[in-house]
Amino acid sequence: MLIKKPSDISPSEITPRETYRDRRRFMQQMAGLGLGGVLMGATGTAVAGYGGKPLNFTPSTKYRVDEKPTPYEDVTTYNNFYEFGTDKASPARRAHTLEPRPWSVVVEGACAKPGRYDLEEILKPHPLEERIYRFRCVEGWSMVIPWVGFPLGDMLKRFEPTAAAKYVVFETLYDPEQFPNQRGRVLDWPYLEGLRMDEAMHPLSLMVVGLYGEVLPNQNGAPMRLMVPWKYGFKSIKSIAKIRFVEEMPTSTWMRANSREYGFYSNVNPRVDHPRWSQQSERRIGEWGRRKTLMFNGYGDEVAHLYSGMDLRKFF
Ligand SMILES: Nc1nc2c(c(=O)[nH]1)N[C@H]1C(S)=C(S)[C@@H](COP(=O)(O)O)O[C@H]1N2
Ligand SMILES: [Mo]
């Protein structure tokens, strides 16, 4: 059992705010040195509930990019989460209205085990691991983030998708009380994204419940969000409340908003420009100058085979 219900947490397990901050700074240094694993594995306590509580996890040895992680401060204050506003600072300022517990996820469509699942129930069988991934937003900035989660495919398999399941659709919770900007019409709510089934089952696709060793802060998509590191950031949908297995390729929120600018695949590709800007380089948050953007965000060895024979200009 990796995650306790808030009611299972005794007062002695609740660490004072100061300690969290020190621990976070410590982990940030360790992650930067590539030492995160060893030490973090030893310090984990099984506590969960709300952003900032430490998680129990194993550091992945395989999935750790050898680049300096973006500071915690930037990861949690420079966000895209249109349900809280369209500027980068609004999510951190406004996401306190989101209540990530209790939470449930509806599973429907082409599978043998549809239903409404309680979050704790859905997470329980999955050991958590830390992976350090590159993350590239379609707008041209990037970060390196130590996520905590588990392979998305491991969860999807438990719902026993049928042969008709060619794609999987994810939806963010629709509740204007919790997500105040859903009262406006900047996007067609709820936020919706999808993956082809083989993309979803790929071992790199991660279901994320934490970052920097701690429970996911609201602004980063609590309680559970996707992380598909070879695709532009908008594919990595936050605060997931619905999973649906379907036969036809879905129309995502961003395709609906502007199908000329945003395609279904949205693989990071420096050779296919956005209609309004080049995708050849990126600004790594916290660095000066720009870096070259890598094909599939640097994950080509692992994922290029998923698209063999496809014209990636057409299927952008
Ligand atoms: N529900 C929802 N998910 C979302 C978004 C959003 O506005 N709403 N923004 C996307 C975009 S454009 C990016 S770049 C990433 C940002 O994730 P981060 O704030 O954790 O860095 O979340 C993605 N997931
Ligand atoms: Mo983005």
mmCIF file of N, CA and C in Angstrom, residues 102 147 202 211 276:
data_model
loop_
_atom_site.group_PDB
_atom_site.id
_atom_site.type_symbol
_atom_site.label_atom_id
_atom_site.label_comp_id
_atom_site.label_asym_id
_atom_site.label_seq_id
_atom_site.Cartn_x
_atom_site.Cartn_y
_atom_site.Cartn_z
ATOM 1 N N PRO A 102 -11.854 13.637 -1.977
ATOM 2 C CA PRO A 102 -11.913 12.381 -2.714
ATOM 3 C C PRO A 102 -12.033 12.638 -4.212
ATOM 4 N N TRP A 147 9.333 13.296 -12.345
ATOM 5 C CA TRP A 147 7.942 12.924 -12.075
ATOM 6 C C TRP A 147 7.903 11.674 -11.210
ATOM 7 N N HIS A 202 2.806 2.243 -24.629
ATOM 8 C CA HIS A 202 4.270 2.348 -24.684
ATOM 9 C C HIS A 202 4.826 2.602 -23.276
ATOM 10 N N LEU A 211 5.630 14.940 -8.200
ATOM 11 C CA LEU A 211 6.866 15.468 -8.781
ATOM 12 C C LEU A 211 7.807 15.851 -7.648
ATOM 13 N N ARG A 276 2.564 29.407 -36.950
ATOM 14 C CA ARG A 276 2.933 30.768 -36.563
ATOM 15 C C ARG A 276 4.345 30.911 -36.004
#
